[in-house]
C-alpha cells in the first residue's frame, strides 16, 4: 500500500510547461528556461524535486528553474537532487520572473534544501536569473529602433530558432566581435555582456570615437535552443558549442563562422573578439601574448588598464588573466586566433559574483578596451 501511494505521487515532467500538481502545491516550468524532471511529495508540505542533464557526459552545471504556487499561503520545503552532477548554482527567487534575490539554503551532500513561503501567485526558483531569447531579441530591437545597430538573423539553431546579430558599422574595415550564451546557464557572463556592449554602443566621446574606426558585431545569444530548454551546457544535439569551432558541425557555430568568413572576403578585418561565460570565479582566459597574433600586447595592455581603472573602487579585486593555447579543443577564442590571427578572450564572471560589481567591471572593461584598441595602428 505504501509503495503504491508513493508511486502515485511520483510525477514525471516530460515536456515544456508540464506541471507537477499536488492537492496543495504545484510546480510548473511553463516558461522559457524552465527545467525540472521529477517531483515527489515526501510529506504534506515537503517535496523532492529531481533534475536531469540534457545528455551525458556533461560539464557539471545543473540548471534548475521552476515556479511554485500553493492554494493556501504556506511554507513549502523543497529538497533538490541532481542526477549526474553536483549542485553548482545557489538558488534565487523572484515574484515576477524579472527581479531576483538570493534564497537561503543548506547543502546536505548532493541534496539542496530550501524552504520558502508560497501562495496562489507564483514564486520562481532558479539557479540564476532567467534571461530568455525574447529578452535578447527585445534588447537588440531597442538598439535597432534607436538606429544604433542593425539587427539581423544570421542563421538558425537546430530547432530553427533565429540567431540574431547586432551590427554597428563604422568608416573603417576593422571589427570587434562579441559573443554570448554559448552555455545557457552562464548568466553572470550575460549580465556582463549587456553593460559591456551598451558602453561600446553608447554616446560617450570615447564610444563615438571608437565607432568611427571600429565596426562592432554582437551575437548575444548563440544557443537559443539550449536557453529555451534550460539546458545545462549543450545545444539540442547534445553538443558543447564551445568545442565546435574547428569543424562547425552545428548550425549555431557555422552561422557565425560563415558570417565572419564572408566579412573577411569583403576585405573586412576581424580585430578582436570577446566571448562571455561564467565559472566559479572571475577570470579572463586569453591567448598567449607570443602566440603570433597581431598586436601581441593588446590583451596585456587592456587588462592592465582595467586593473588601474577598478582599483580605486574595489582595491581588493585582482584582474586575473590566464593565457592558454588548446589547438584541438574547438574553443571560440582559439578559432579567432588561428583563423584571423588576432587576440580573443573568454570573459568569465563568477557564478555568485556581486551583480553590481559585474556591471561596474563590464563598463570599465569596455572603456579600457576601446582606449587600448584605439591606441593600435590602423590595419588595412
Ligand atoms: Zn562557458
Tab-separated table of C-alpha atoms and ligand atoms in Angstrom:
chain	number	residue	atom	x	y	z
A	1	UNK	CA	0.000	0.000	0.000
A	2	UNK	CA	2.782	2.414	0.970
A	3	UNK	CA	4.652	1.618	-2.214
A	4	UNK	CA	1.595	2.198	-4.350
A	5	UNK	CA	0.965	5.507	-2.602
A	6	UNK	CA	4.496	6.710	-3.334
A	7	UNK	CA	4.269	5.598	-6.923
A	8	UNK	CA	1.147	7.658	-7.441
A	9	UNK	CA	2.850	10.789	-6.166
A	10	UNK	CA	5.888	10.400	-8.403
A	11	UNK	CA	5.132	12.552	-11.407
A	12	UNK	CA	7.241	12.886	-14.491
A	13	UNK	CA	7.634	16.126	-16.345
A	14	UNK	CA	8.340	15.092	-19.876
A	15	UNK	CA	7.868	18.285	-21.792
A	16	UNK	CA	7.963	22.060	-21.593
A	17	UNK	CA	5.262	23.537	-19.449
A	18	UNK	CA	4.088	20.346	-17.768
A	19	UNK	CA	3.276	20.889	-14.112
A	20	UNK	CA	3.604	18.660	-11.050
A	21	UNK	CA	0.217	19.124	-9.400
A	22	UNK	CA	-0.369	18.044	-5.839
A	23	UNK	CA	-3.505	18.791	-3.851
A	24	UNK	CA	-1.993	21.841	-2.134
A	25	UNK	CA	1.107	22.792	-4.140
A	26	UNK	CA	2.008	22.978	-7.834
A	27	UNK	CA	5.407	23.138	-9.569
A	28	UNK	CA	5.474	24.384	-13.163
A	29	UNK	CA	8.013	25.031	-15.901
A	30	UNK	CA	5.729	26.821	-18.355
A	31	UNK	CA	8.284	29.476	-19.275
A	32	UNK	CA	11.446	29.701	-21.360
A	33	UNK	CA	14.363	28.281	-19.413
A	34	UNK	CA	12.150	26.247	-17.079
A	35	UNK	CA	13.682	22.948	-16.034
A	36	UNK	CA	12.537	20.246	-13.613
A	37	UNK	CA	12.477	16.491	-14.241
A	38	UNK	CA	10.505	14.845	-11.425
A	39	UNK	CA	8.535	15.747	-8.313
A	40	UNK	CA	7.645	13.633	-5.322
A	41	UNK	CA	5.643	14.569	-2.242
A	42	UNK	CA	7.621	13.438	0.812
A	43	UNK	CA	5.088	14.703	3.350
A	44	UNK	CA	2.350	17.372	3.457
A	45	UNK	CA	4.454	20.402	2.583
A	46	UNK	CA	7.767	18.708	1.754
A	47	UNK	CA	8.723	17.806	-1.826
A	48	UNK	CA	11.649	16.134	-3.547
A	49	UNK	CA	12.483	17.651	-6.946
A	50	UNK	CA	14.901	15.922	-9.303
A	51	UNK	CA	16.906	17.476	-12.143
A	52	UNK	CA	18.495	15.816	-15.158
A	53	UNK	CA	21.025	17.000	-17.737
A	54	UNK	CA	20.130	17.094	-21.427
A	55	UNK	CA	22.622	14.274	-22.102
A	56	UNK	CA	25.824	12.862	-20.659
A	57	UNK	CA	28.773	13.164	-20.280
A	58	UNK	CA	28.419	16.828	-19.441
A	59	UNK	CA	30.204	19.574	-17.543
A	60	UNK	CA	28.718	19.652	-14.046
A	61	UNK	CA	26.425	22.706	-14.244
A	62	UNK	CA	22.938	21.651	-13.125
A	63	UNK	CA	20.402	24.268	-14.172
A	64	UNK	CA	17.049	24.354	-12.429
A	65	UNK	CA	14.187	26.769	-12.836
A	66	UNK	CA	10.539	26.333	-11.858
A	67	UNK	CA	7.538	28.128	-10.405
A	68	UNK	CA	5.843	27.197	-7.132
A	69	UNK	CA	2.231	28.033	-6.288
A	70	UNK	CA	0.148	26.977	-3.279
A	71	UNK	CA	-3.627	27.042	-2.905
A	72	UNK	CA	-3.337	28.435	0.609
A	73	UNK	CA	-0.395	30.548	1.821
A	74	UNK	CA	2.107	28.144	3.389
A	75	UNK	CA	5.749	27.269	3.826
A	76	UNK	CA	6.972	24.759	1.264
A	77	UNK	CA	10.096	22.689	1.964
A	78	UNK	CA	11.976	21.625	-1.134
A	79	UNK	CA	14.727	19.045	-1.458
A	80	UNK	CA	16.532	19.351	-4.799
A	81	UNK	CA	18.512	16.431	-6.118
A	82	UNK	CA	20.615	16.302	-9.258
A	83	UNK	CA	21.193	13.272	-11.454
A	84	UNK	CA	24.678	13.079	-12.976
A	85	UNK	CA	26.042	16.065	-11.138
A	86	UNK	CA	26.516	18.207	-8.058
A	87	UNK	CA	24.743	21.478	-7.415
A	88	UNK	CA	26.594	24.493	-8.817
A	89	UNK	CA	24.106	27.360	-8.628
A	90	UNK	CA	22.829	28.923	-5.406
A	91	UNK	CA	19.066	29.447	-5.552
A	92	UNK	CA	17.480	32.774	-6.429
A	93	UNK	CA	13.785	33.593	-6.110
A	94	UNK	CA	11.507	36.036	-7.868
A	95	UNK	CA	7.829	37.002	-7.739
A	96	UNK	CA	7.694	38.329	-11.309
A	97	UNK	CA	10.405	36.375	-13.186
A	98	UNK	CA	12.381	39.631	-13.627
A	99	UNK	CA	13.577	40.786	-10.207
A	100	UNK	CA	15.546	38.257	-8.209
A	101	UNK	CA	17.002	37.815	-4.790
A	102	UNK	CA	19.144	35.204	-3.101
A	103	UNK	CA	17.323	32.424	-1.291
A	104	UNK	CA	18.824	30.829	1.824
A	105	UNK	CA	19.530	27.113	1.551
A	106	UNK	CA	21.586	24.305	3.019
A	107	UNK	CA	23.537	21.577	1.288
A	108	UNK	CA	23.425	18.003	2.531
A	109	UNK	CA	25.917	16.159	0.330
A	110	UNK	CA	24.329	16.269	-3.099
A	111	UNK	CA	20.946	17.470	-1.832
A	112	UNK	CA	19.985	21.139	-1.621
A	113	UNK	CA	17.335	22.052	0.943
A	114	UNK	CA	15.326	25.219	1.000
A	115	UNK	CA	12.057	26.402	2.357
A	116	UNK	CA	10.003	29.296	1.097
A	117	UNK	CA	6.637	30.940	1.500
A	118	UNK	CA	4.268	30.083	-1.318
A	119	UNK	CA	0.801	31.357	-2.160
A	120	UNK	CA	-1.537	31.490	-5.135
A	121	UNK	CA	0.805	33.872	-7.017
A	122	UNK	CA	3.846	32.105	-8.496
A	123	UNK	CA	7.265	32.212	-6.903
A	124	UNK	CA	10.096	31.479	-9.319
A	125	UNK	CA	13.020	29.410	-8.003
A	126	UNK	CA	16.042	29.318	-10.277
A	127	UNK	CA	19.775	28.611	-10.313
A	128	UNK	CA	20.345	32.100	-11.726
A	129	UNK	CA	18.269	34.966	-13.036
A	130	UNK	CA	16.267	33.938	-16.124
A	131	UNK	CA	17.271	35.707	-19.361
A	132	UNK	CA	15.218	34.364	-22.274
A	133	UNK	CA	15.574	34.510	-26.050
A	134	UNK	CA	12.798	37.116	-26.093
A	135	UNK	CA	14.780	39.299	-23.666
A	136	UNK	CA	17.739	39.263	-26.082
A	137	UNK	CA	15.521	39.969	-29.076
A	138	UNK	CA	13.821	42.947	-27.383
A	139	UNK	CA	17.148	44.346	-26.202
A	140	UNK	CA	18.528	44.159	-29.742
A	141	UNK	CA	15.337	45.649	-31.148
A	142	UNK	CA	15.540	48.637	-28.786
A	143	UNK	CA	19.107	49.313	-30.006
A	144	UNK	CA	17.993	48.890	-33.632
A	145	UNK	CA	14.955	51.165	-33.112
A	146	UNK	CA	17.344	53.826	-31.782
A	147	UNK	CA	19.395	53.456	-35.011
A	148	UNK	CA	22.472	52.348	-33.067
A	149	UNK	CA	22.726	48.896	-34.666
A	150	UNK	CA	21.218	46.790	-37.412
A	151	UNK	CA	19.527	43.680	-36.050
A	152	UNK	CA	19.696	40.753	-38.455
A	153	UNK	CA	19.160	36.996	-38.467
A	154	UNK	CA	22.486	35.376	-39.385
A	155	UNK	CA	21.343	31.759	-39.089
A	156	UNK	CA	19.112	29.336	-37.240
A	157	UNK	CA	19.589	26.872	-34.436
A	158	UNK	CA	18.947	23.128	-34.760
A	159	UNK	CA	15.287	23.753	-33.851
A	160	UNK	CA	15.061	26.696	-36.267
A	161	UNK	CA	15.199	29.454	-33.686
A	162	UNK	CA	16.728	32.626	-35.183
A	163	UNK	CA	20.273	33.587	-34.247
A	164	UNK	CA	20.388	37.370	-34.158
A	165	UNK	CA	23.326	39.656	-34.695
A	166	UNK	CA	23.608	43.348	-33.932
A	167	UNK	CA	25.993	45.299	-36.147
A	168	UNK	CA	27.230	48.850	-35.690
A	169	UNK	CA	29.018	49.846	-38.893
A	170	UNK	CA	31.948	52.281	-38.924
A	171	UNK	CA	34.009	54.097	-41.532
A	172	UNK	CA	36.894	51.640	-41.306
A	173	UNK	CA	37.105	47.931	-42.007
A	174	UNK	CA	38.124	46.617	-38.538
A	175	UNK	CA	35.629	44.611	-36.455
A	176	UNK	CA	35.275	43.869	-32.765
A	177	UNK	CA	33.236	40.681	-32.308
A	178	UNK	CA	31.217	39.940	-29.163
A	179	UNK	CA	29.672	36.548	-28.456
A	180	UNK	CA	27.375	35.375	-25.681
A	181	UNK	CA	25.418	32.496	-24.209
A	182	UNK	CA	27.161	29.528	-25.801
A	183	UNK	CA	26.449	27.889	-22.436
A	184	UNK	CA	22.840	28.538	-21.360
A	185	UNK	CA	23.168	28.658	-17.537
A	186	UNK	CA	26.112	31.074	-17.602
A	187	UNK	CA	24.010	34.081	-16.682
A	188	UNK	CA	26.706	36.163	-14.982
A	189	UNK	CA	28.505	36.261	-18.344
A	190	UNK	CA	25.293	37.605	-19.854
A	191	UNK	CA	24.955	40.123	-17.019
A	192	UNK	CA	28.397	41.428	-18.058
A	193	UNK	CA	27.698	41.277	-21.817
A	194	UNK	CA	24.764	43.726	-21.657
A	195	UNK	CA	26.552	46.690	-19.961
A	196	UNK	CA	29.800	45.925	-21.839
A	197	UNK	CA	28.010	46.147	-25.194
A	198	UNK	CA	25.886	49.143	-24.186
A	199	UNK	CA	29.047	51.012	-23.215
A	200	UNK	CA	30.593	50.320	-26.627
A	201	UNK	CA	27.365	51.437	-28.289
A	202	UNK	CA	26.878	54.442	-26.012
A	203	UNK	CA	27.138	58.164	-26.662
A	204	UNK	CA	30.322	58.922	-24.686
A	205	UNK	CA	33.040	60.764	-26.657
A	206	UNK	CA	35.205	57.641	-26.349
A	207	UNK	CA	32.481	55.343	-27.725
A	208	UNK	CA	31.734	57.735	-30.607
A	209	UNK	CA	35.432	57.916	-31.467
A	210	UNK	CA	35.742	54.137	-31.209
A	211	UNK	CA	32.810	53.585	-33.576
A	212	UNK	CA	34.268	56.000	-36.132
A	213	UNK	CA	37.074	53.497	-36.623
A	214	UNK	CA	35.787	50.112	-35.436
A	215	UNK	CA	32.718	48.162	-36.505
A	216	UNK	CA	31.048	46.088	-33.791
A	217	UNK	CA	29.320	42.739	-34.309
A	218	UNK	CA	27.396	41.256	-31.375
A	219	UNK	CA	25.909	37.751	-31.357
A	220	UNK	CA	24.499	37.831	-27.836
A	221	UNK	CA	22.575	34.531	-27.746
A	222	UNK	CA	24.310	31.769	-29.693
A	223	UNK	CA	22.429	28.831	-28.161
A	224	UNK	CA	18.728	29.790	-28.247
A	225	UNK	CA	17.520	26.153	-28.111
A	226	UNK	CA	19.621	25.495	-25.021
A	227	UNK	CA	18.353	28.719	-23.450
A	228	UNK	CA	14.728	27.784	-24.192
A	229	UNK	CA	15.013	24.258	-22.785
A	230	UNK	CA	17.064	25.267	-19.746
A	231	UNK	CA	19.966	23.060	-20.837
A	232	UNK	CA	22.969	22.671	-18.582
A	233	UNK	CA	25.512	23.329	-21.341
A	234	UNK	CA	24.787	21.858	-24.785
A	235	UNK	CA	22.683	22.646	-27.840
A	236	UNK	CA	19.759	20.312	-28.622
A	237	UNK	CA	22.064	17.938	-30.493
A	238	UNK	CA	23.823	17.403	-27.161
A	239	UNK	CA	26.961	19.210	-28.323
A	240	UNK	CA	29.037	21.745	-26.410
A	241	UNK	CA	29.140	24.640	-28.891
A	242	UNK	CA	32.404	25.882	-27.410
A	243	UNK	CA	34.073	22.688	-28.621
A	244	UNK	CA	32.727	23.010	-32.184
A	245	UNK	CA	34.815	25.931	-33.505
A	246	UNK	CA	37.019	23.639	-35.569
A	247	UNK	CA	34.661	21.531	-37.658
A	248	UNK	CA	31.439	23.593	-37.387
A	249	UNK	CA	29.137	20.583	-37.307
A	250	UNK	CA	26.443	22.593	-35.514
A	251	UNK	CA	24.361	25.252	-37.287
A	252	UNK	CA	24.922	27.760	-34.465
A	253	UNK	CA	28.722	27.871	-34.760
A	254	UNK	CA	28.563	27.506	-38.552
A	255	UNK	CA	26.340	30.625	-38.773
A	256	UNK	CA	28.957	32.788	-37.055
A	257	UNK	CA	31.855	31.243	-38.957
A	258	UNK	CA	30.056	31.803	-42.280
A	259	UNK	CA	29.300	35.402	-41.358
A	260	UNK	CA	32.884	36.216	-40.323
A	261	UNK	CA	34.306	34.377	-43.341
A	262	UNK	CA	32.060	36.424	-45.645
A	263	UNK	CA	33.102	39.652	-43.918
A	264	UNK	CA	36.763	38.901	-44.496
A	265	UNK	CA	36.032	38.013	-48.148
A	266	UNK	CA	34.632	41.561	-48.438
A	267	UNK	CA	38.018	42.982	-47.338
A	268	UNK	CA	36.833	43.451	-43.768
A	269	UNK	CA	39.147	42.562	-40.917
A	270	UNK	CA	38.469	40.919	-37.560
A	271	UNK	CA	40.433	42.920	-34.959
A	272	UNK	CA	39.476	41.314	-31.634
A	273	UNK	CA	36.795	39.114	-30.055
A	274	UNK	CA	35.283	38.769	-26.587
A	275	UNK	CA	33.218	35.711	-25.578
A	276	UNK	CA	31.135	35.928	-22.365
A	277	UNK	CA	30.871	32.995	-19.942
A	278	UNK	CA	30.609	32.151	-16.241
A	279	UNK	CA	32.599	29.875	-13.986
A	280	UNK	CA	33.425	29.573	-10.281
A	281	UNK	CA	35.491	32.794	-10.266
A	282	UNK	CA	36.173	35.950	-12.257
A	283	UNK	CA	38.852	35.234	-14.852
A	284	UNK	CA	39.950	36.311	-18.322
A	285	UNK	CA	41.216	33.449	-20.494
A	286	UNK	CA	43.419	34.838	-23.247
A	287	UNK	CA	45.764	33.599	-25.950
A	288	UNK	CA	49.464	33.746	-25.019
A	289	UNK	CA	50.906	37.157	-25.998
A	290	UNK	CA	53.627	35.402	-28.003
A	291	UNK	CA	51.163	33.193	-29.925
A	292	UNK	CA	51.877	35.064	-33.135
A	293	UNK	CA	48.742	37.196	-33.317
A	294	UNK	CA	48.671	40.875	-34.313
A	295	UNK	CA	49.198	43.495	-31.609
A	296	UNK	CA	50.691	40.890	-29.239
A	297	UNK	CA	50.403	43.150	-26.160
A	298	UNK	CA	46.782	44.158	-26.784
A	299	UNK	CA	45.204	41.963	-24.092
A	300	UNK	CA	48.004	42.587	-21.574
A	301	UNK	CA	47.639	46.342	-22.084
A	302	UNK	CA	43.862	46.176	-21.855
A	303	UNK	CA	43.750	44.143	-18.660
A	304	UNK	CA	46.457	46.301	-17.027
A	305	UNK	CA	44.361	49.354	-17.849
A	306	UNK	CA	41.288	47.609	-16.431
A	307	UNK	CA	43.131	46.860	-13.184
A	308	UNK	CA	44.074	50.536	-12.846
A	309	UNK	CA	40.514	51.605	-13.628
A	310	UNK	CA	38.870	49.378	-10.992
A	311	UNK	CA	41.417	49.609	-8.159
A	312	UNK	CA	40.103	52.791	-6.507
A	313	UNK	CA	36.591	51.490	-6.053
A	314	UNK	CA	37.492	47.824	-5.490
A	315	UNK	CA	41.053	47.789	-4.060
A	316	UNK	CA	40.933	44.036	-3.358
A	317	UNK	CA	39.895	42.971	-6.845
A	318	UNK	CA	42.621	41.423	-8.970
A	319	UNK	CA	42.149	41.143	-12.716
A	320	UNK	CA	43.230	37.549	-13.334
A	321	UNK	CA	44.421	36.693	-16.830
A	322	UNK	CA	45.120	33.103	-17.774
A	323	UNK	CA	46.740	32.684	-21.173
A	324	UNK	CA	46.284	29.307	-22.826
A	325	UNK	CA	46.612	27.535	-26.134
A	326	UNK	CA	44.428	24.490	-26.871
A	327	UNK	CA	44.740	23.905	-30.605
A	328	UNK	CA	42.414	20.901	-30.874
A	329	UNK	CA	39.584	21.727	-28.493
A	330	UNK	CA	37.392	23.779	-30.814
A	331	UNK	CA	37.135	26.768	-28.468
A	332	UNK	CA	35.966	30.119	-29.919
A	333	UNK	CA	38.963	32.103	-28.602
A	334	UNK	CA	41.386	29.708	-30.260
A	335	UNK	CA	39.422	29.792	-33.535
A	336	UNK	CA	39.645	33.599	-33.675
A	337	UNK	CA	43.395	33.492	-33.046
A	338	UNK	CA	44.067	30.687	-35.543
A	339	UNK	CA	41.798	31.871	-38.355
A	340	UNK	CA	42.103	35.663	-38.097
A	341	UNK	CA	45.487	35.953	-36.332
A	342	UNK	CA	44.172	38.300	-33.653
A	343	UNK	CA	43.519	38.174	-29.915
A	344	UNK	CA	40.311	36.902	-28.366
A	345	UNK	CA	39.368	36.386	-24.756
A	346	UNK	CA	36.903	34.334	-22.787
A	347	UNK	CA	35.431	36.807	-20.301
A	348	UNK	CA	34.321	34.715	-17.309
A	349	UNK	CA	32.357	36.069	-14.361
A	350	UNK	CA	31.973	34.052	-11.167
A	351	UNK	CA	28.587	32.382	-10.689
A	352	UNK	CA	27.884	34.280	-7.480
A	353	UNK	CA	29.881	37.456	-8.147
A	354	UNK	CA	28.051	40.544	-6.874
A	355	UNK	CA	25.733	41.795	-9.632
A	356	UNK	CA	26.541	45.483	-9.066
A	357	UNK	CA	30.254	44.685	-9.375
A	358	UNK	CA	29.676	42.710	-12.615
A	359	UNK	CA	28.022	45.784	-14.090
A	360	UNK	CA	30.732	48.222	-12.964
A	361	UNK	CA	33.560	45.976	-14.128
A	362	UNK	CA	31.915	45.488	-17.539
A	363	UNK	CA	31.599	49.254	-18.107
A	364	UNK	CA	35.250	49.761	-17.176
A	365	UNK	CA	36.290	46.764	-19.290
A	366	UNK	CA	34.513	48.229	-22.327
A	367	UNK	CA	36.026	51.692	-21.813
A	368	UNK	CA	39.566	50.382	-21.330
A	369	UNK	CA	39.215	48.037	-24.313
A	370	UNK	CA	38.178	50.965	-26.521
A	371	UNK	CA	41.142	53.066	-25.353
A	372	UNK	CA	43.537	50.143	-25.875
A	373	UNK	CA	42.210	49.272	-29.343
A	374	UNK	CA	42.261	52.928	-30.426
A	375	UNK	CA	45.963	53.034	-29.485
A	376	UNK	CA	46.763	50.295	-32.019
A	377	UNK	CA	47.900	51.039	-35.552
A	378	UNK	CA	45.048	51.063	-38.044
A	379	UNK	CA	45.139	47.924	-40.204
A	380	UNK	CA	44.030	47.953	-43.809
B	1	LIG	ZN1	31.068	28.647	-20.630
